[in-house]
Amino acid sequence: MPKPKSAHPAHPSNWGYSLGIGLLWLLGQMPPRLVLRLGEALGPVSYALARQRRLIIRRNLELCFPEQSKLEREALVRENFRHTTRGFMELALSWFGGRAVDRLPLQVEGLEHLEAERRAGNPVILLSGHFTSVEISGRLLRQLSEMAVIYKPMDKHPLADATMRHGRERAIGPVLSKDDLRGIVRTLRKGLPVWYAGDQNYRSQQKVFVPFFGTPAATVTGLSRLARMARARVIPIFYYKLDDGPGYRVVFHPPLRGFPSGDDTADAATMNRIIEEAVREAPGQYFWAHRRFKDQPDTTADMYPGVKDHRRDRRQRRQGSS
């Protein structure tokens, strides 16, 4: 059994993470509006340097917006790098920033949907997706409504995992592992809304292939199971940057009707459709740098040609040495 890595910042295996965390902390001490402007300015630099991410974003947009011309999609790639780089700065402000962060403008729509369910004593799952402004919007929203957050633990990188957990606990609220189903259900039954996003290509046996922007996407069925186990209502919530300044907009939608339906595949398709509709409202603000379509029903399909796949390379090396 391999020896677990240390979570101590001074351990040699963590020097890179420690440097990155130190940079996040430093950014968190700076004036928020200056940090946000810096993120916007560094977007073109990220576009030029991050070749692999650029290929992933370009391919995702090609799959999801085939009706657009190459020039239109490339403009969207550049816009997405700007939002993603700013999102990194927002993460620093969310986890490490002071009270000045909480004074950034926030517009909230539909909060009455959540308040009505809580008054009725119903457990609530907040269905969302990985938008670039999710971290700082979650912190700003805490001033109006508390919530817990489901996340994927970084078991191979304990220092990064601890930093992420502590940062989100400080900024948003309790943090729950996606594998802790009982803990999530207990939290829901205590009346605390739980934030859930199932829009990434997780390695899980509990997944189905359903369309996302018309392309099959491996989609976990955890939302249906959690809603069923906790008898929870599901309320979609999405986050957007305002076009005219440093502020943010959070939108709560009405609770889903007839969910869960008893058909996990149909429910997963419903979840993807809802997230897709939210993405179409501001496509440049979604986190396109993730290989959302990596796994396919046809296991031989290479959805991201030219993009390095370290997991596949390690598997091939093991097969070659056996």
PDB file of C-alpha atoms in Angstrom:
ATOM      1  CA  MET A   1       0.000   0.000   0.000  1.00  0.00           C
ATOM      2  CA  PRO A   2       1.527   3.374  -0.985  1.00  0.00           C
ATOM      3  CA  LYS A   3       2.411   5.716   1.830  1.00  0.00           C
ATOM      4  CA  PRO A   4      -0.107   8.587   2.053  1.00  0.00           C
ATOM      5  CA  LYS A   5       1.237  11.999   1.142  1.00  0.00           C
ATOM      6  CA  SER A   6       1.782  14.576   3.860  1.00  0.00           C
ATOM      7  CA  ALA A   7      -0.540  17.551   4.303  1.00  0.00           C
ATOM      8  CA  HIS A   8       2.265  19.645   5.824  1.00  0.00           C
ATOM      9  CA  PRO A   9       3.019  22.737   3.707  1.00  0.00           C
ATOM     10  CA  ALA A  10       6.786  22.286   4.138  1.00  0.00           C
ATOM     11  CA  HIS A  11       6.848  18.703   2.853  1.00  0.00           C
ATOM     12  CA  PRO A  12       8.798  18.561  -0.450  1.00  0.00           C
ATOM     13  CA  SER A  13       5.830  16.976  -2.256  1.00  0.00           C
ATOM     14  CA  ASN A  14       3.778  20.061  -1.358  1.00  0.00           C
ATOM     15  CA  TRP A  15       6.154  22.860  -2.305  1.00  0.00           C
ATOM     16  CA  GLY A  16       4.287  23.604  -5.527  1.00  0.00           C
ATOM     17  CA  TYR A  17       0.920  23.596  -3.751  1.00  0.00           C
ATOM     18  CA  SER A  18       2.308  25.723  -0.924  1.00  0.00           C
ATOM     19  CA  LEU A  19       3.511  28.305  -3.430  1.00  0.00           C
ATOM     20  CA  GLY A  20       0.107  28.355  -5.116  1.00  0.00           C
ATOM     21  CA  ILE A  21      -1.745  28.650  -1.805  1.00  0.00           C
ATOM     22  CA  GLY A  22       0.573  31.467  -0.770  1.00  0.00           C
ATOM     23  CA  LEU A  23      -0.251  33.289  -4.000  1.00  0.00           C
ATOM     24  CA  LEU A  24      -3.982  32.842  -3.348  1.00  0.00           C
ATOM     25  CA  TRP A  25      -3.561  34.226   0.169  1.00  0.00           C
ATOM     26  CA  LEU A  26      -1.612  37.225  -1.141  1.00  0.00           C
ATOM     27  CA  LEU A  27      -4.295  37.987  -3.728  1.00  0.00           C
ATOM     28  CA  GLY A  28      -6.912  37.720  -0.997  1.00  0.00           C
ATOM     29  CA  GLN A  29      -5.258  40.579   0.910  1.00  0.00           C
ATOM     30  CA  MET A  30      -5.450  42.974  -2.035  1.00  0.00           C
ATOM     31  CA  PRO A  31      -8.379  45.316  -2.846  1.00  0.00           C
ATOM     32  CA  PRO A  32     -11.078  43.121  -4.458  1.00  0.00           C
ATOM     33  CA  ARG A  33     -11.781  45.364  -7.445  1.00  0.00           C
ATOM     34  CA  LEU A  34      -8.066  45.535  -8.261  1.00  0.00           C
ATOM     35  CA  VAL A  35      -7.796  41.736  -8.096  1.00  0.00           C
ATOM     36  CA  LEU A  36     -10.789  41.324 -10.413  1.00  0.00           C
ATOM     37  CA  ARG A  37      -9.314  43.752 -12.939  1.00  0.00           C
ATOM     38  CA  LEU A  38      -6.041  41.836 -12.767  1.00  0.00           C
ATOM     39  CA  GLY A  39      -7.891  38.607 -13.542  1.00  0.00           C
ATOM     40  CA  GLU A  40      -9.532  40.194 -16.575  1.00  0.00           C
ATOM     41  CA  ALA A  41      -6.183  41.523 -17.800  1.00  0.00           C
ATOM     42  CA  LEU A  42      -4.452  38.133 -17.454  1.00  0.00           C
ATOM     43  CA  GLY A  43      -7.052  36.303 -19.534  1.00  0.00           C
ATOM     44  CA  PRO A  44      -5.168  36.764 -22.847  1.00  0.00           C
ATOM     45  CA  VAL A  45      -1.960  35.600 -21.149  1.00  0.00           C
ATOM     46  CA  SER A  46      -3.660  32.407 -19.979  1.00  0.00           C
ATOM     47  CA  TYR A  47      -5.042  31.885 -23.469  1.00  0.00           C
ATOM     48  CA  ALA A  48      -1.549  32.116 -24.942  1.00  0.00           C
ATOM     49  CA  LEU A  49       0.193  29.887 -22.385  1.00  0.00           C
ATOM     50  CA  ALA A  50      -2.325  27.155 -21.492  1.00  0.00           C
ATOM     51  CA  ARG A  51      -2.254  25.158 -24.724  1.00  0.00           C
ATOM     52  CA  GLN A  52      -3.841  21.969 -23.373  1.00  0.00           C
ATOM     53  CA  ARG A  53      -6.707  23.854 -21.731  1.00  0.00           C
ATOM     54  CA  ARG A  54      -7.143  25.865 -24.895  1.00  0.00           C
ATOM     55  CA  LEU A  55      -7.559  22.639 -26.891  1.00  0.00           C
ATOM     56  CA  ILE A  56     -10.097  21.291 -24.380  1.00  0.00           C
ATOM     57  CA  ILE A  57     -12.173  24.474 -24.362  1.00  0.00           C
ATOM     58  CA  ARG A  58     -12.062  24.722 -28.147  1.00  0.00           C
ATOM     59  CA  ARG A  59     -13.193  21.095 -28.539  1.00  0.00           C
ATOM     60  CA  ASN A  60     -16.009  21.450 -25.993  1.00  0.00           C
ATOM     61  CA  LEU A  61     -17.342  24.511 -27.781  1.00  0.00           C
ATOM     62  CA  GLU A  62     -17.059  22.732 -31.126  1.00  0.00           C
ATOM     63  CA  LEU A  63     -19.216  19.893 -29.773  1.00  0.00           C
ATOM     64  CA  CYS A  64     -21.727  22.133 -28.010  1.00  0.00           C
ATOM     65  CA  PHE A  65     -22.078  24.978 -30.521  1.00  0.00           C
ATOM     66  CA  PRO A  66     -21.632  23.396 -33.974  1.00  0.00           C
ATOM     67  CA  GLU A  67     -23.910  26.063 -35.462  1.00  0.00           C
ATOM     68  CA  GLN A  68     -21.316  28.755 -34.749  1.00  0.00           C
ATOM     69  CA  SER A  69     -18.479  29.586 -37.112  1.00  0.00           C
ATOM     70  CA  LYS A  70     -14.868  28.928 -36.134  1.00  0.00           C
ATOM     71  CA  LEU A  71     -14.336  32.656 -35.653  1.00  0.00           C
ATOM     72  CA  GLU A  72     -17.344  32.895 -33.327  1.00  0.00           C
ATOM     73  CA  ARG A  73     -16.192  29.928 -31.270  1.00  0.00           C
ATOM     74  CA  GLU A  74     -12.638  31.239 -31.048  1.00  0.00           C
ATOM     75  CA  ALA A  75     -13.957  34.541 -29.716  1.00  0.00           C
ATOM     76  CA  LEU A  76     -15.864  32.511 -27.123  1.00  0.00           C
ATOM     77  CA  VAL A  77     -12.666  30.597 -26.240  1.00  0.00           C
ATOM     78  CA  ARG A  78     -10.920  33.903 -25.535  1.00  0.00           C
ATOM     79  CA  GLU A  79     -13.866  35.174 -23.514  1.00  0.00           C
ATOM     80  CA  ASN A  80     -13.907  31.954 -21.506  1.00  0.00           C
ATOM     81  CA  PHE A  81     -10.216  32.289 -20.665  1.00  0.00           C
ATOM     82  CA  ARG A  82     -10.917  35.802 -19.407  1.00  0.00           C
ATOM     83  CA  HIS A  83     -13.731  34.584 -17.159  1.00  0.00           C
ATOM     84  CA  THR A  84     -11.793  31.514 -16.002  1.00  0.00           C
ATOM     85  CA  THR A  85      -8.713  33.548 -15.089  1.00  0.00           C
ATOM     86  CA  ARG A  86     -10.876  36.030 -13.243  1.00  0.00           C
ATOM     87  CA  GLY A  87     -12.544  33.051 -11.544  1.00  0.00           C
ATOM     88  CA  PHE A  88      -9.149  32.053 -10.136  1.00  0.00           C
ATOM     89  CA  MET A  89      -8.841  35.532  -8.643  1.00  0.00           C
ATOM     90  CA  GLU A  90     -12.393  35.291  -7.294  1.00  0.00           C
ATOM     91  CA  LEU A  91     -11.482  32.029  -5.592  1.00  0.00           C
ATOM     92  CA  ALA A  92      -8.612  33.790  -3.812  1.00  0.00           C
ATOM     93  CA  LEU A  93     -10.952  36.554  -2.660  1.00  0.00           C
ATOM     94  CA  SER A  94     -13.602  34.066  -1.565  1.00  0.00           C
ATOM     95  CA  TRP A  95     -11.294  31.855   0.497  1.00  0.00           C
ATOM     96  CA  PHE A  96      -8.846  34.415   1.856  1.00  0.00           C
ATOM     97  CA  GLY A  97     -10.378  37.867   1.393  1.00  0.00           C
ATOM     98  CA  GLY A  98     -11.557  40.193   4.161  1.00  0.00           C
ATOM     99  CA  ARG A  99     -14.788  42.080   4.699  1.00  0.00           C
ATOM    100  CA  ALA A 100     -14.306  44.235   1.612  1.00  0.00           C
ATOM    101  CA  VAL A 101     -15.169  41.178  -0.490  1.00  0.00           C
ATOM    102  CA  ASP A 102     -18.624  41.010   1.097  1.00  0.00           C
ATOM    103  CA  ARG A 103     -19.372  44.531  -0.148  1.00  0.00           C
ATOM    104  CA  LEU A 104     -19.177  43.532  -3.817  1.00  0.00           C
ATOM    105  CA  PRO A 105     -22.561  44.039  -5.545  1.00  0.00           C
ATOM    106  CA  LEU A 106     -24.930  41.056  -5.580  1.00  0.00           C
ATOM    107  CA  GLN A 107     -28.290  40.724  -7.306  1.00  0.00           C
ATOM    108  CA  VAL A 108     -30.491  37.815  -6.198  1.00  0.00           C
ATOM    109  CA  GLU A 109     -33.556  36.602  -8.064  1.00  0.00           C
ATOM    110  CA  GLY A 110     -36.041  33.970  -6.915  1.00  0.00           C
ATOM    111  CA  LEU A 111     -34.859  33.617  -3.307  1.00  0.00           C
ATOM    112  CA  GLU A 112     -38.524  33.277  -2.365  1.00  0.00           C
ATOM    113  CA  HIS A 113     -38.534  29.759  -3.857  1.00  0.00           C
ATOM    114  CA  LEU A 114     -35.944  28.605  -1.328  1.00  0.00           C
ATOM    115  CA  GLU A 115     -37.543  30.477   1.561  1.00  0.00           C
ATOM    116  CA  ALA A 116     -40.950  28.920   0.852  1.00  0.00           C
ATOM    117  CA  GLU A 117     -39.565  25.376   0.913  1.00  0.00           C
ATOM    118  CA  ARG A 118     -37.656  26.027   4.128  1.00  0.00           C
ATOM    119  CA  ARG A 119     -40.733  27.495   5.808  1.00  0.00           C
ATOM    120  CA  ALA A 120     -42.619  24.351   4.804  1.00  0.00           C
ATOM    121  CA  GLY A 121     -39.927  22.242   6.469  1.00  0.00           C
ATOM    122  CA  ASN A 122     -38.817  20.573   3.224  1.00  0.00           C
ATOM    123  CA  PRO A 123     -35.186  19.499   2.720  1.00  0.00           C
ATOM    124  CA  VAL A 124     -33.702  21.351  -0.260  1.00  0.00           C
ATOM    125  CA  ILE A 125     -31.001  20.367  -2.745  1.00  0.00           C
ATOM    126  CA  LEU A 126     -29.623  23.331  -4.697  1.00  0.00           C
ATOM    127  CA  LEU A 127     -28.851  22.040  -8.190  1.00  0.00           C
ATOM    128  CA  SER A 128     -26.103  23.997  -9.915  1.00  0.00           C
ATOM    129  CA  GLY A 129     -23.164  23.683 -12.286  1.00  0.00           C
ATOM    130  CA  HIS A 130     -19.525  24.646 -12.523  1.00  0.00           C
ATOM    131  CA  PHE A 131     -19.711  28.283 -13.547  1.00  0.00           C
ATOM    132  CA  THR A 132     -16.574  30.389 -13.242  1.00  0.00           C
ATOM    133  CA  SER A 133     -18.021  32.722 -10.586  1.00  0.00           C
ATOM    134  CA  VAL A 134     -19.408  30.005  -8.319  1.00  0.00           C
ATOM    135  CA  GLU A 135     -16.896  30.450  -5.471  1.00  0.00           C
ATOM    136  CA  ILE A 136     -17.308  34.169  -4.865  1.00  0.00           C
ATOM    137  CA  SER A 137     -21.053  34.113  -5.554  1.00  0.00           C
ATOM    138  CA  GLY A 138     -21.413  31.435  -2.887  1.00  0.00           C
ATOM    139  CA  ARG A 139     -19.599  33.637  -0.389  1.00  0.00           C
ATOM    140  CA  LEU A 140     -21.719  36.688  -1.189  1.00  0.00           C
ATOM    141  CA  LEU A 141     -24.914  34.639  -1.026  1.00  0.00           C
ATOM    142  CA  ARG A 142     -24.070  33.459   2.492  1.00  0.00           C
ATOM    143  CA  GLN A 143     -25.125  36.884   3.753  1.00  0.00           C
ATOM    144  CA  LEU A 144     -28.690  35.992   2.723  1.00  0.00           C
ATOM    145  CA  SER A 145     -28.903  32.213   2.990  1.00  0.00           C
ATOM    146  CA  GLU A 146     -26.727  29.535   4.532  1.00  0.00           C
ATOM    147  CA  MET A 147     -25.972  26.261   2.761  1.00  0.00           C
ATOM    148  CA  ALA A 148     -23.691  23.234   2.772  1.00  0.00           C
ATOM    149  CA  VAL A 149     -21.561  22.254  -0.227  1.00  0.00           C
ATOM    150  CA  ILE A 150     -20.869  18.829  -1.745  1.00  0.00           C
ATOM    151  CA  TYR A 151     -17.364  18.441  -3.145  1.00  0.00           C
ATOM    152  CA  LYS A 152     -15.008  15.810  -4.557  1.00  0.00           C
ATOM    153  CA  PRO A 153     -12.115  15.155  -2.120  1.00  0.00           C
ATOM    154  CA  MET A 154      -8.574  15.411  -3.488  1.00  0.00           C
ATOM    155  CA  ASP A 155      -7.278  12.277  -1.771  1.00  0.00           C
ATOM    156  CA  LYS A 156      -3.950  12.276  -3.611  1.00  0.00           C
ATOM    157  CA  HIS A 157      -3.230  15.891  -2.618  1.00  0.00           C
ATOM    158  CA  PRO A 158      -4.114  16.288   1.082  1.00  0.00           C
ATOM    159  CA  LEU A 159      -2.744  19.828   1.419  1.00  0.00           C
ATOM    160  CA  ALA A 160      -4.809  21.072  -1.529  1.00  0.00           C
ATOM    161  CA  ASP A 161      -7.823  19.192  -0.178  1.00  0.00           C
ATOM    162  CA  ALA A 162      -7.486  20.737   3.285  1.00  0.00           C
ATOM    163  CA  THR A 163      -7.075  24.213   1.793  1.00  0.00           C
ATOM    164  CA  MET A 164     -10.169  23.790  -0.365  1.00  0.00           C
ATOM    165  CA  ARG A 165     -12.271  22.476   2.540  1.00  0.00           C
ATOM    166  CA  HIS A 166     -11.179  25.203   4.953  1.00  0.00           C
ATOM    167  CA  GLY A 167     -11.603  27.903   2.312  1.00  0.00           C
ATOM    168  CA  ARG A 168     -15.133  26.842   1.446  1.00  0.00           C
ATOM    169  CA  GLU A 169     -16.114  26.325   5.078  1.00  0.00           C
ATOM    170  CA  ARG A 170     -14.943  29.860   5.841  1.00  0.00           C
ATOM    171  CA  ALA A 171     -16.598  31.378   2.789  1.00  0.00           C
ATOM    172  CA  ILE A 172     -19.791  29.373   2.282  1.00  0.00           C
ATOM    173  CA  GLY A 173     -20.595  26.783   4.954  1.00  0.00           C
ATOM    174  CA  PRO A 174     -20.188  23.085   5.850  1.00  0.00           C
ATOM    175  CA  VAL A 175     -18.354  20.990   3.255  1.00  0.00           C
ATOM    176  CA  LEU A 176     -19.475  17.396   2.613  1.00  0.00           C
ATOM    177  CA  SER A 177     -17.705  14.680   0.636  1.00  0.00           C
ATOM    178  CA  LYS A 178     -19.695  13.417  -2.338  1.00  0.00           C
ATOM    179  CA  ASP A 179     -19.130   9.899  -0.974  1.00  0.00           C
ATOM    180  CA  ASP A 180     -20.689  10.681   2.431  1.00  0.00           C
ATOM    181  CA  LEU A 181     -24.297   9.981   1.478  1.00  0.00           C
ATOM    182  CA  ARG A 182     -25.459   9.536   5.064  1.00  0.00           C
ATOM    183  CA  GLY A 183     -23.860  12.808   6.117  1.00  0.00           C
ATOM    184  CA  ILE A 184     -25.471  14.621   3.195  1.00  0.00           C
ATOM    185  CA  VAL A 185     -28.902  13.183   4.001  1.00  0.00           C
ATOM    186  CA  ARG A 186     -28.507  14.092   7.697  1.00  0.00           C
ATOM    187  CA  THR A 187     -27.615  17.656   6.736  1.00  0.00           C
ATOM    188  CA  LEU A 188     -30.639  17.909   4.457  1.00  0.00           C
ATOM    189  CA  ARG A 189     -32.980  16.571   7.124  1.00  0.00           C
ATOM    190  CA  LYS A 190     -31.643  19.116   9.610  1.00  0.00           C
ATOM    191  CA  GLY A 191     -32.973  21.825   7.305  1.00  0.00           C
ATOM    192  CA  LEU A 192     -29.719  23.069   5.772  1.00  0.00           C
ATOM    193  CA  PRO A 193     -29.845  23.406   1.958  1.00  0.00           C
ATOM    194  CA  VAL A 194     -27.127  21.426   0.185  1.00  0.00           C
ATOM    195  CA  TRP A 195     -25.429  22.650  -3.012  1.00  0.00           C
ATOM    196  CA  TYR A 196     -24.965  19.922  -5.640  1.00  0.00           C
ATOM    197  CA  ALA A 197     -23.366  19.943  -9.100  1.00  0.00           C
ATOM    198  CA  GLY A 198     -23.307  16.800 -11.240  1.00  0.00           C
ATOM    199  CA  ASP A 199     -21.966  18.286 -14.464  1.00  0.00           C
ATOM    200  CA  GLN A 200     -18.488  16.773 -14.532  1.00  0.00           C
ATOM    201  CA  ASN A 201     -17.068  13.511 -15.869  1.00  0.00           C
ATOM    202  CA  TYR A 202     -16.614  11.677 -12.562  1.00  0.00           C
ATOM    203  CA  ARG A 203     -15.325   8.125 -12.396  1.00  0.00           C
ATOM    204  CA  SER A 204     -18.328   6.398 -10.877  1.00  0.00           C
ATOM    205  CA  GLN A 205     -20.323   3.227 -11.396  1.00  0.00           C
ATOM    206  CA  GLN A 206     -23.493   5.221 -10.718  1.00  0.00           C
ATOM    207  CA  LYS A 207     -23.533   7.030 -14.037  1.00  0.00           C
ATOM    208  CA  VAL A 208     -25.498   6.990 -17.265  1.00  0.00           C
ATOM    209  CA  PHE A 209     -24.935   8.477 -20.699  1.00  0.00           C
ATOM    210  CA  VAL A 210     -27.435  11.216 -21.489  1.00  0.00           C
ATOM    211  CA  PRO A 211     -27.228  14.243 -23.808  1.00  0.00           C
ATOM    212  CA  PHE A 212     -25.516  17.482 -22.852  1.00  0.00           C
ATOM    213  CA  PHE A 213     -25.750  19.962 -25.721  1.00  0.00           C
ATOM    214  CA  GLY A 214     -26.681  17.001 -27.935  1.00  0.00           C
ATOM    215  CA  THR A 215     -23.570  14.911 -27.170  1.00  0.00           C
ATOM    216  CA  PRO A 216     -23.608  11.858 -24.855  1.00  0.00           C
ATOM    217  CA  ALA A 217     -22.079  12.790 -21.496  1.00  0.00           C
ATOM    218  CA  ALA A 218     -21.297  10.471 -18.581  1.00  0.00           C
ATOM    219  CA  THR A 219     -23.610  11.808 -15.881  1.00  0.00           C
ATOM    220  CA  VAL A 220     -23.829  10.677 -12.264  1.00  0.00           C
ATOM    221  CA  THR A 221     -27.257   9.754 -10.905  1.00  0.00           C
ATOM    222  CA  GLY A 222     -26.552  10.975  -7.378  1.00  0.00           C
ATOM    223  CA  LEU A 223     -29.098  13.796  -7.532  1.00  0.00           C
ATOM    224  CA  SER A 224     -32.007  11.371  -7.892  1.00  0.00           C
ATOM    225  CA  ARG A 225     -30.737   9.134  -5.104  1.00  0.00           C
ATOM    226  CA  LEU A 226     -30.183  12.016  -2.690  1.00  0.00           C
ATOM    227  CA  ALA A 227     -33.563  13.563  -3.415  1.00  0.00           C
ATOM    228  CA  ARG A 228     -35.211  10.184  -2.913  1.00  0.00           C
ATOM    229  CA  MET A 229     -33.326   9.327   0.298  1.00  0.00           C
ATOM    230  CA  ALA A 230     -33.919  12.724   1.926  1.00  0.00           C
ATOM    231  CA  ARG A 231     -37.335  13.374   0.351  1.00  0.00           C
ATOM    232  CA  ALA A 232     -35.870  16.671  -0.745  1.00  0.00           C
ATOM    233  CA  ARG A 233     -37.080  19.318  -3.169  1.00  0.00           C
ATOM    234  CA  VAL A 234     -34.623  20.262  -5.922  1.00  0.00           C
ATOM    235  CA  ILE A 235     -34.195  23.977  -6.676  1.00  0.00           C
ATOM    236  CA  PRO A 236     -31.874  24.999  -9.549  1.00  0.00           C
ATOM    237  CA  ILE A 237     -29.508  27.871  -8.735  1.00  0.00           C
ATOM    238  CA  PHE A 238     -27.056  29.523 -11.114  1.00  0.00           C
ATOM    239  CA  TYR A 239     -24.425  32.260 -10.917  1.00  0.00           C
ATOM    240  CA  TYR A 240     -23.471  34.964 -13.401  1.00  0.00           C
ATOM    241  CA  LYS A 241     -21.143  37.948 -13.549  1.00  0.00           C
ATOM    242  CA  LEU A 242     -22.781  41.280 -14.270  1.00  0.00           C
ATOM    243  CA  ASP A 243     -21.828  42.847 -17.590  1.00  0.00           C
ATOM    244  CA  ASP A 244     -21.561  46.389 -16.259  1.00  0.00           C
ATOM    245  CA  GLY A 245     -19.119  46.077 -13.354  1.00  0.00           C
ATOM    246  CA  PRO A 246     -17.619  43.835 -10.672  1.00  0.00           C
ATOM    247  CA  GLY A 247     -20.953  42.527  -9.344  1.00  0.00           C
ATOM    248  CA  TYR A 248     -22.736  39.184  -9.536  1.00  0.00           C
ATOM    249  CA  ARG A 249     -26.198  37.795 -10.162  1.00  0.00           C
ATOM    250  CA  VAL A 250     -27.622  34.671  -8.495  1.00  0.00           C
ATOM    251  CA  VAL A 251     -30.832  33.128  -9.833  1.00  0.00           C
ATOM    252  CA  PHE A 252     -32.998  30.632  -7.922  1.00  0.00           C
ATOM    253  CA  HIS A 253     -35.527  28.785 -10.082  1.00  0.00           C
ATOM    254  CA  PRO A 254     -38.795  27.179  -8.922  1.00  0.00           C
ATOM    255  CA  PRO A 255     -38.459  23.663  -7.463  1.00  0.00           C
ATOM    256  CA  LEU A 256     -38.578  20.830  -9.979  1.00  0.00           C
ATOM    257  CA  ARG A 257     -41.915  19.106 -10.302  1.00  0.00           C
ATOM    258  CA  GLY A 258     -42.127  15.316 -10.282  1.00  0.00           C
ATOM    259  CA  PHE A 259     -38.473  14.939  -9.349  1.00  0.00           C
ATOM    260  CA  PRO A 260     -37.187  12.335  -8.751  1.00  0.00           C
ATOM    261  CA  SER A 261     -39.326  10.549 -11.295  1.00  0.00           C
ATOM    262  CA  GLY A 262     -38.278   6.994 -10.450  1.00  0.00           C
ATOM    263  CA  ASP A 263     -36.210   6.798 -13.643  1.00  0.00           C
ATOM    264  CA  ASP A 264     -32.616   7.787 -12.868  1.00  0.00           C
ATOM    265  CA  THR A 265     -31.681   8.073 -16.542  1.00  0.00           C
ATOM    266  CA  ALA A 266     -34.576  10.426 -17.265  1.00  0.00           C
ATOM    267  CA  ASP A 267     -33.685  12.456 -14.167  1.00  0.00           C
ATOM    268  CA  ALA A 268     -30.045  12.748 -15.289  1.00  0.00           C
ATOM    269  CA  ALA A 269     -31.235  13.986 -18.682  1.00  0.00           C
ATOM    270  CA  THR A 270     -33.449  16.545 -16.937  1.00  0.00           C
ATOM    271  CA  MET A 271     -30.504  17.772 -14.863  1.00  0.00           C
ATOM    272  CA  ASN A 272     -28.304  18.170 -17.949  1.00  0.00           C
ATOM    273  CA  ARG A 273     -31.058  20.020 -19.801  1.00  0.00           C
ATOM    274  CA  ILE A 274     -31.494  22.490 -16.924  1.00  0.00           C
ATOM    275  CA  ILE A 275     -27.753  23.145 -16.712  1.00  0.00           C
ATOM    276  CA  GLU A 276     -27.554  23.492 -20.498  1.00  0.00           C
ATOM    277  CA  GLU A 277     -30.285  26.147 -20.469  1.00  0.00           C
ATOM    278  CA  ALA A 278     -28.375  28.072 -17.789  1.00  0.00           C
ATOM    279  CA  VAL A 279     -25.123  27.812 -19.753  1.00  0.00           C
ATOM    280  CA  ARG A 280     -26.770  29.170 -22.902  1.00  0.00           C
ATOM    281  CA  GLU A 281     -27.630  32.346 -20.994  1.00  0.00           C
ATOM    282  CA  ALA A 282     -23.915  33.151 -20.595  1.00  0.00           C
ATOM    283  CA  PRO A 283     -21.818  30.516 -22.423  1.00  0.00           C
ATOM    284  CA  GLY A 284     -18.540  32.341 -21.851  1.00  0.00           C
ATOM    285  CA  GLN A 285     -18.939  32.027 -18.072  1.00  0.00           C
ATOM    286  CA  TYR A 286     -19.145  28.223 -17.890  1.00  0.00           C
ATOM    287  CA  PHE A 287     -16.117  26.116 -16.901  1.00  0.00           C
ATOM    288  CA  TRP A 288     -15.338  24.649 -20.327  1.00  0.00           C
ATOM    289  CA  ALA A 289     -11.779  23.621 -19.404  1.00  0.00           C
ATOM    290  CA  HIS A 290     -13.057  20.261 -18.083  1.00  0.00           C
ATOM    291  CA  ARG A 291     -13.175  17.231 -20.399  1.00  0.00           C
ATOM    292  CA  ARG A 292     -16.915  16.796 -19.986  1.00  0.00           C
ATOM    293  CA  PHE A 293     -17.225  14.295 -22.854  1.00  0.00           C
ATOM    294  CA  LYS A 294     -14.117  12.232 -22.142  1.00  0.00           C
ATOM    295  CA  ASP A 295     -15.994   9.001 -21.346  1.00  0.00           C
ATOM    296  CA  GLN A 296     -18.274   7.708 -24.084  1.00  0.00           C
ATOM    297  CA  PRO A 297     -20.425   4.608 -24.669  1.00  0.00           C
ATOM    298  CA  ASP A 298     -17.856   3.711 -27.325  1.00  0.00           C
ATOM    299  CA  THR A 299     -14.798   3.308 -25.100  1.00  0.00           C
ATOM    300  CA  THR A 300     -12.450   3.596 -28.097  1.00  0.00           C
ATOM    301  CA  ALA A 301     -13.645   7.096 -28.971  1.00  0.00           C
ATOM    302  CA  ASP A 302     -11.070   9.860 -28.503  1.00  0.00           C
ATOM    303  CA  MET A 303     -13.158  12.959 -27.924  1.00  0.00           C
ATOM    304  CA  TYR A 304     -10.161  15.226 -27.315  1.00  0.00           C
ATOM    305  CA  PRO A 305      -7.536  14.533 -29.995  1.00  0.00           C
ATOM    306  CA  GLY A 306      -4.227  16.197 -29.278  1.00  0.00           C
ATOM    307  CA  VAL A 307      -4.954  16.548 -25.551  1.00  0.00           C
ATOM    308  CA  LYS A 308      -2.681  14.633 -23.195  1.00  0.00           C
ATOM    309  CA  ASP A 309      -4.429  11.927 -21.171  1.00  0.00           C
ATOM    310  CA  HIS A 310      -2.116  11.036 -18.278  1.00  0.00           C
ATOM    311  CA  ARG A 311      -4.433   8.343 -16.906  1.00  0.00           C
ATOM    312  CA  ARG A 312      -4.577   6.586 -20.277  1.00  0.00           C
ATOM    313  CA  ASP A 313      -0.798   6.899 -20.721  1.00  0.00           C
ATOM    314  CA  ARG A 314      -0.155   5.338 -17.298  1.00  0.00           C
ATOM    315  CA  ARG A 315      -2.528   2.487 -18.115  1.00  0.00           C
ATOM    316  CA  GLN A 316      -0.757   1.834 -21.413  1.00  0.00           C
ATOM    317  CA  ARG A 317       2.646   1.841 -19.700  1.00  0.00           C
ATOM    318  CA  ARG A 318       1.432  -0.705 -17.151  1.00  0.00           C
ATOM    319  CA  GLN A 319       0.066  -2.914 -19.918  1.00  0.00           C
ATOM    320  CA  GLY A 320       3.322  -2.636 -21.830  1.00  0.00           C
ATOM    321  CA  SER A 321       5.421  -3.672 -18.824  1.00  0.00           C
ATOM    322  CA  SER A 322       3.237  -6.671 -17.923  1.00  0.00           C
TER     323      SER A 322
END
